[in-house]
């Protein structure tokens, strides 16, 4: 059976490397003896077509600042900086340009497309050492990282207490995301975050003394950008930053880390196993895809930090990623 041709039009958001992965999947299905081979091929074609339609919808909207005046109203980067600081997590989408909203939908459409392809690989019963599933996994998590990077930038843009030059830089990068989302993502704009998230996803937390030393070593060995770790090794590191890094390393809230530390002190323990610390996946979460769980890994820390800000509670008011990206935007704009 000859592999069917896939329709990647000129507006497709799949780049050449991604298209190669999709073609490899189609060829694999075509060569298989799966009883539902034709149905699987149709699924691939249909989902590529649907993602293309979302990309076409995105292309139908003009660049964010191509229409800058309506009567006496003007808009531009500076007005967007002033606007986003009025937003919060509950209202942010009411403040974003339509092109940004459609672009976020495109990222999710691509993510779900790759997730379907991963399920097809499982259906085909590929060997554990087959090269295709890791490729699909890479593209799928690239979508997750793009969504996360945008979330971090939006958070910095909404930070009314943040330095104005950092908020301007965050908005500038957001606009770059929105204008080129069909081809570029976090791995192009913020490789430090993409590499760090990739490394964090690959390590297994051991808890131990809960200082995070072993996790730091595993992060670096797994490809974490050293600059990310260097930031949290500064002599001037404050308590909030230190606790945010601990949350990132260990994967639980500061409040739980403190409770576990008190438990260890009470029982005269020097370390805990992941099971004793309650770090195992809940049965309900085991049913969700790994990429969903990794997105939740960020969002749970983000929402906990937001709650501390709102209630003026002790503990980190930002995630580790927000602290790091804010630092690098500060360096970039100040010329340090």
Short mmCIF file of C-alpha atoms in Angstrom, two decimals:
data_model
loop_
_atom_site.label_atom_id
_atom_site.label_comp_id
_atom_site.label_asym_id
_atom_site.label_seq_id
_atom_site.Cartn_x
_atom_site.Cartn_y
_atom_site.Cartn_z
CA UNK A 1 0.00 0.00 0.00
CA UNK A 2 1.33 3.44 -0.97
CA UNK A 3 1.41 6.04 1.81
CA UNK A 4 -1.18 8.79 1.20
CA UNK A 5 -0.04 12.34 0.61
CA UNK A 6 -0.64 14.78 3.43
CA UNK A 7 -1.91 18.26 2.71
CA UNK A 8 0.44 20.77 4.34
CA UNK A 9 -0.53 24.08 2.76
CA UNK A 10 1.56 27.25 2.84
CA UNK A 11 -0.12 28.42 6.05
CA UNK A 12 0.56 25.19 7.91
CA UNK A 13 1.98 25.62 11.40
CA UNK A 14 3.98 22.39 11.09
CA UNK A 15 7.60 23.17 10.18
CA UNK A 16 9.73 20.89 8.01
CA UNK A 17 11.04 18.81 10.92
CA UNK A 18 7.55 18.32 12.30
CA UNK A 19 6.25 17.34 8.88
CA UNK A 20 8.96 14.72 8.58
CA UNK A 21 7.79 13.17 11.85
CA UNK A 22 4.20 13.10 10.60
CA UNK A 23 5.27 11.54 7.29
CA UNK A 24 7.26 8.91 9.22
CA UNK A 25 4.14 8.08 11.21
CA UNK A 26 2.04 7.78 8.05
CA UNK A 27 4.64 5.50 6.46
CA UNK A 28 4.70 3.35 9.58
CA UNK A 29 0.92 2.99 9.62
CA UNK A 30 0.88 2.23 5.89
CA UNK A 31 3.43 -0.56 6.30
CA UNK A 32 1.66 -2.06 9.32
CA UNK A 33 -0.82 -4.92 9.28
CA UNK A 34 -3.08 -3.24 11.86
CA UNK A 35 -6.72 -4.22 11.39
CA UNK A 36 -7.78 -0.54 11.46
CA UNK A 37 -4.93 0.79 9.35
CA UNK A 38 -7.19 2.83 7.05
CA UNK A 39 -8.97 4.37 10.01
CA UNK A 40 -5.66 5.36 11.64
CA UNK A 41 -4.45 6.94 8.39
CA UNK A 42 -7.70 8.89 8.11
CA UNK A 43 -7.28 10.14 11.69
CA UNK A 44 -3.81 11.50 10.90
CA UNK A 45 -5.01 13.21 7.72
CA UNK A 46 -8.08 14.68 9.41
CA UNK A 47 -6.16 16.11 12.35
CA UNK A 48 -3.45 17.63 10.16
CA UNK A 49 -6.22 19.22 8.07
CA UNK A 50 -8.00 20.59 11.15
CA UNK A 51 -4.84 22.10 12.60
CA UNK A 52 -4.30 23.71 9.21
CA UNK A 53 -7.74 25.29 9.43
CA UNK A 54 -6.91 26.82 12.81
CA UNK A 55 -3.63 28.13 11.35
CA UNK A 56 -5.62 29.65 8.47
CA UNK A 57 -7.94 31.32 10.96
CA UNK A 58 -4.92 32.79 12.75
CA UNK A 59 -3.51 34.09 9.45
CA UNK A 60 -6.81 35.85 8.71
CA UNK A 61 -6.21 38.21 11.63
CA UNK A 62 -3.82 41.10 10.97
CA UNK A 63 -0.64 41.63 12.99
CA UNK A 64 -1.43 42.93 16.46
CA UNK A 65 -0.34 46.51 15.80
CA UNK A 66 -1.13 46.84 12.09
CA UNK A 67 -4.34 48.68 13.00
CA UNK A 68 -3.21 51.30 15.48
CA UNK A 69 -5.90 53.99 15.33
CA UNK A 70 -9.69 54.08 15.50
CA UNK A 71 -10.99 57.62 15.75
CA UNK A 72 -9.31 59.10 18.79
CA UNK A 73 -8.28 55.71 20.14
CA UNK A 74 -4.72 54.53 19.61
CA UNK A 75 -3.04 51.27 20.44
CA UNK A 76 0.54 50.12 20.44
CA UNK A 77 3.07 48.33 22.64
CA UNK A 78 2.88 50.98 25.35
CA UNK A 79 -0.92 50.93 25.55
CA UNK A 80 -0.80 47.12 25.79
CA UNK A 81 1.68 47.40 28.68
CA UNK A 82 -0.76 49.75 30.44
CA UNK A 83 -3.72 47.49 29.66
CA UNK A 84 -2.35 44.12 30.76
CA UNK A 85 -1.40 45.41 34.21
CA UNK A 86 -5.16 45.87 34.80
CA UNK A 87 -5.81 42.17 34.17
CA UNK A 88 -5.65 39.20 36.50
CA UNK A 89 -5.87 35.44 36.03
CA UNK A 90 -9.65 35.55 35.96
CA UNK A 91 -9.93 38.28 33.32
CA UNK A 92 -6.76 38.08 31.21
CA UNK A 93 -8.43 36.75 28.06
CA UNK A 94 -10.71 39.81 28.03
CA UNK A 95 -7.59 41.94 27.56
CA UNK A 96 -5.70 39.93 24.95
CA UNK A 97 -5.85 40.72 21.21
CA UNK A 98 -7.95 38.30 19.16
CA UNK A 99 -4.86 37.13 17.32
CA UNK A 100 -3.37 36.07 20.66
CA UNK A 101 -6.51 34.12 21.59
CA UNK A 102 -6.60 32.29 18.25
CA UNK A 103 -2.87 31.62 18.55
CA UNK A 104 -3.36 29.98 21.94
CA UNK A 105 -6.02 27.78 20.34
CA UNK A 106 -3.56 26.83 17.60
CA UNK A 107 -0.99 25.71 20.18
CA UNK A 108 -3.61 23.55 21.89
CA UNK A 109 -4.78 22.12 18.55
CA UNK A 110 -1.20 21.12 17.73
CA UNK A 111 -0.67 19.67 21.20
CA UNK A 112 -3.80 17.53 20.91
CA UNK A 113 -2.73 16.45 17.43
CA UNK A 114 0.62 15.19 18.71
CA UNK A 115 -1.10 13.56 21.65
CA UNK A 116 -3.33 11.64 19.23
CA UNK A 117 -0.22 10.57 17.30
CA UNK A 118 1.31 9.26 20.55
CA UNK A 119 -1.82 7.18 21.12
CA UNK A 120 -1.54 5.82 17.58
CA UNK A 121 2.05 4.75 18.32
CA UNK A 122 0.75 2.89 21.37
CA UNK A 123 -1.93 1.29 19.22
CA UNK A 124 0.71 0.09 16.77
CA UNK A 125 2.61 -1.57 19.61
CA UNK A 126 5.98 -0.03 18.76
CA UNK A 127 9.09 -1.34 20.53
CA UNK A 128 10.40 0.77 23.41
CA UNK A 129 13.52 1.65 21.42
CA UNK A 130 11.65 2.78 18.29
CA UNK A 131 12.74 6.34 17.33
CA UNK A 132 9.29 7.69 16.40
CA UNK A 133 7.59 7.98 19.84
CA UNK A 134 10.43 10.15 21.27
CA UNK A 135 10.12 12.47 18.25
CA UNK A 136 6.38 12.82 18.77
CA UNK A 137 6.93 13.31 22.49
CA UNK A 138 9.42 16.10 21.74
CA UNK A 139 6.97 18.01 19.54
CA UNK A 140 4.11 17.48 21.96
CA UNK A 141 6.05 18.87 24.91
CA UNK A 142 7.33 21.73 22.75
CA UNK A 143 3.69 22.82 22.54
CA UNK A 144 3.40 22.58 26.32
CA UNK A 145 6.56 24.66 26.78
CA UNK A 146 5.26 27.30 24.37
CA UNK A 147 2.03 27.59 26.33
CA UNK A 148 3.95 27.74 29.61
CA UNK A 149 6.38 30.39 28.34
CA UNK A 150 3.44 32.53 27.27
CA UNK A 151 1.85 32.07 30.70
CA UNK A 152 5.08 33.23 32.37
CA UNK A 153 5.31 36.29 30.11
CA UNK A 154 1.67 37.18 30.72
CA UNK A 155 2.21 36.89 34.47
CA UNK A 156 5.18 39.27 34.29
CA UNK A 157 3.09 41.65 32.16
CA UNK A 158 0.28 41.68 34.75
CA UNK A 159 2.62 42.32 37.68
CA UNK A 160 1.69 45.82 38.85
CA UNK A 161 4.61 45.76 41.30
CA UNK A 162 7.11 44.79 38.61
CA UNK A 163 9.61 47.19 37.04
CA UNK A 164 8.14 48.93 33.99
CA UNK A 165 11.07 47.97 31.74
CA UNK A 166 10.55 44.29 32.59
CA UNK A 167 6.84 44.56 31.82
CA UNK A 168 7.64 46.26 28.52
CA UNK A 169 10.12 43.52 27.62
CA UNK A 170 7.57 40.83 28.51
CA UNK A 171 4.93 42.46 26.30
CA UNK A 172 7.47 42.80 23.48
CA UNK A 173 8.16 39.05 23.61
CA UNK A 174 4.46 38.30 23.83
CA UNK A 175 3.93 40.24 20.60
CA UNK A 176 6.71 38.22 18.95
CA UNK A 177 4.95 35.05 20.07
CA UNK A 178 1.64 36.25 18.66
CA UNK A 179 3.09 37.34 15.33
CA UNK A 180 5.09 34.17 14.60
CA UNK A 181 3.30 31.52 16.61
CA UNK A 182 2.59 29.45 13.51
CA UNK A 183 6.33 28.71 13.19
CA UNK A 184 8.14 29.59 16.41
CA UNK A 185 7.73 28.58 20.03
CA UNK A 186 9.47 28.53 23.39
CA UNK A 187 12.44 26.53 22.10
CA UNK A 188 13.24 29.42 19.72
CA UNK A 189 12.60 32.41 21.99
CA UNK A 190 13.47 31.02 25.44
CA UNK A 191 15.68 27.94 25.08
CA UNK A 192 16.72 28.31 28.74
CA UNK A 193 13.14 27.55 29.84
CA UNK A 194 12.55 24.81 27.27
CA UNK A 195 15.79 23.04 28.23
CA UNK A 196 15.07 23.37 31.95
CA UNK A 197 11.50 22.10 31.66
CA UNK A 198 12.73 19.20 29.53
CA UNK A 199 15.33 18.29 32.16
CA UNK A 200 12.85 18.61 35.04
CA UNK A 201 10.44 16.31 33.28
CA UNK A 202 13.10 13.61 32.98
CA UNK A 203 14.23 13.46 36.61
CA UNK A 204 12.71 11.43 39.42
CA UNK A 205 12.43 13.24 42.72
CA UNK A 206 14.07 11.39 45.60
CA UNK A 207 13.24 13.93 48.35
CA UNK A 208 16.07 12.80 50.66
CA UNK A 209 16.89 15.69 52.97
CA UNK A 210 14.61 17.99 50.92
CA UNK A 211 17.50 20.34 50.26
CA UNK A 212 17.17 19.46 46.56
CA UNK A 213 20.91 18.83 46.07
CA UNK A 214 20.46 15.49 44.30
CA UNK A 215 17.69 16.97 42.13
CA UNK A 216 20.00 19.83 41.09
CA UNK A 217 22.64 17.36 39.97
CA UNK A 218 20.07 15.32 38.06
CA UNK A 219 18.73 18.48 36.42
CA UNK A 220 22.16 19.43 35.11
CA UNK A 221 22.86 15.87 33.96
CA UNK A 222 19.50 15.81 32.14
CA UNK A 223 20.24 18.94 30.09
CA UNK A 224 19.04 21.80 32.29
CA UNK A 225 20.47 25.16 31.25
CA UNK A 226 23.20 25.93 33.85
CA UNK A 227 22.13 29.58 33.92
CA UNK A 228 18.81 28.54 35.46
CA UNK A 229 20.58 26.83 38.35
CA UNK A 230 23.16 29.63 38.58
CA UNK A 231 20.39 32.14 39.24
CA UNK A 232 19.34 30.23 42.34
CA UNK A 233 22.96 29.90 43.49
CA UNK A 234 23.43 33.67 43.89
CA UNK A 235 24.67 34.88 47.30
CA UNK A 236 21.88 37.49 47.27
CA UNK A 237 19.10 34.90 46.87
CA UNK A 238 16.14 35.77 49.10
CA UNK A 239 13.85 33.34 50.95
CA UNK A 240 11.02 33.55 48.41
CA UNK A 241 13.34 32.70 45.53
CA UNK A 242 14.92 29.83 47.47
CA UNK A 243 11.51 28.39 48.33
CA UNK A 244 10.28 28.77 44.73
CA UNK A 245 13.32 26.80 43.56
CA UNK A 246 12.62 24.11 46.17
CA UNK A 247 9.05 23.84 44.89
CA UNK A 248 10.38 23.45 41.35
CA UNK A 249 12.88 20.77 42.38
CA UNK A 250 10.70 18.71 44.70
CA UNK A 251 7.30 19.30 43.11
CA UNK A 252 5.24 20.20 46.18
CA UNK A 253 4.24 23.47 47.82
CA UNK A 254 6.38 25.35 50.31
CA UNK A 255 3.75 24.69 52.96
CA UNK A 256 4.01 20.92 52.44
CA UNK A 257 7.81 21.04 52.39
CA UNK A 258 7.75 22.82 55.75
CA UNK A 259 5.30 20.25 57.16
CA UNK A 260 7.53 17.41 56.00
CA UNK A 261 10.57 19.11 57.54
CA UNK A 262 8.73 19.36 60.88
CA UNK A 263 7.78 15.68 60.62
CA UNK A 264 11.41 14.69 60.01
CA UNK A 265 12.60 16.80 62.95
CA UNK A 266 9.95 15.33 65.25
CA UNK A 267 10.81 11.74 64.30
CA UNK A 268 14.57 12.31 64.20
CA UNK A 269 14.71 11.46 60.50
CA UNK A 270 17.31 12.75 58.06
CA UNK A 271 15.47 11.83 54.88
CA UNK A 272 12.16 10.60 53.48
CA UNK A 273 11.28 8.39 50.55
CA UNK A 274 8.99 9.84 47.85
CA UNK A 275 6.23 7.50 49.09
CA UNK A 276 6.61 8.70 52.69
CA UNK A 277 6.50 12.30 51.48
CA UNK A 278 3.31 11.62 49.53
CA UNK A 279 4.87 12.49 46.18
CA UNK A 280 3.36 9.54 44.33
CA UNK A 281 0.78 10.25 41.64
CA UNK A 282 -2.85 10.08 42.74
CA UNK A 283 -4.77 7.35 40.93
CA UNK A 284 -6.97 9.96 39.25
CA UNK A 285 -3.95 11.82 37.88
CA UNK A 286 -2.32 8.66 36.56
CA UNK A 287 -5.11 8.50 34.00
CA UNK A 288 -4.11 11.85 32.46
CA UNK A 289 -1.40 12.20 29.82
CA UNK A 290 2.13 13.07 30.91
CA UNK A 291 2.02 16.40 29.08
CA UNK A 292 -1.13 17.34 31.03
CA UNK A 293 0.55 16.45 34.32
CA UNK A 294 3.58 18.57 33.44
CA UNK A 295 1.38 21.57 32.63
CA UNK A 296 -0.31 21.04 36.00
CA UNK A 297 3.15 20.94 37.60
CA UNK A 298 3.59 24.60 36.63
CA UNK A 299 0.00 25.79 37.06
CA UNK A 300 -0.34 24.40 40.59
CA UNK A 301 2.79 26.27 41.71
CA UNK A 302 1.63 29.39 39.86
CA UNK A 303 -1.82 29.40 41.48
CA UNK A 304 -0.37 28.76 44.95
CA UNK A 305 1.99 31.72 44.49
CA UNK A 306 -0.90 33.90 43.30
CA UNK A 307 -2.93 32.92 46.38
CA UNK A 308 -0.05 33.94 48.67
CA UNK A 309 0.13 37.34 46.94
CA UNK A 310 -3.61 37.85 47.25
CA UNK A 311 -3.77 36.85 50.92
CA UNK A 312 -0.36 38.29 51.85
CA UNK A 313 0.79 34.90 53.12
CA UNK A 314 4.43 33.87 53.65
CA UNK A 315 6.12 31.87 50.92
CA UNK A 316 7.11 32.48 47.28
CA UNK A 317 4.91 34.96 45.42
CA UNK A 318 6.13 33.77 42.01
CA UNK A 319 7.24 30.53 40.43
CA UNK A 320 10.90 29.78 39.88
CA UNK A 321 10.35 30.33 36.15
CA UNK A 322 8.94 33.82 36.72
CA UNK A 323 11.88 34.81 38.91
CA UNK A 324 14.39 33.58 36.32
CA UNK A 325 12.71 35.05 33.26
CA UNK A 326 12.18 38.39 35.01
CA UNK A 327 15.88 38.42 35.88
CA UNK A 328 16.97 37.77 32.30
CA UNK A 329 14.55 40.34 30.87
CA UNK A 330 15.98 42.83 33.37
CA UNK A 331 19.54 42.02 32.24
CA UNK A 332 18.55 42.19 28.58
CA UNK A 333 16.87 45.59 28.83
CA UNK A 334 19.35 47.18 31.22
CA UNK A 335 22.37 46.05 29.23
CA UNK A 336 23.85 44.36 32.31
#
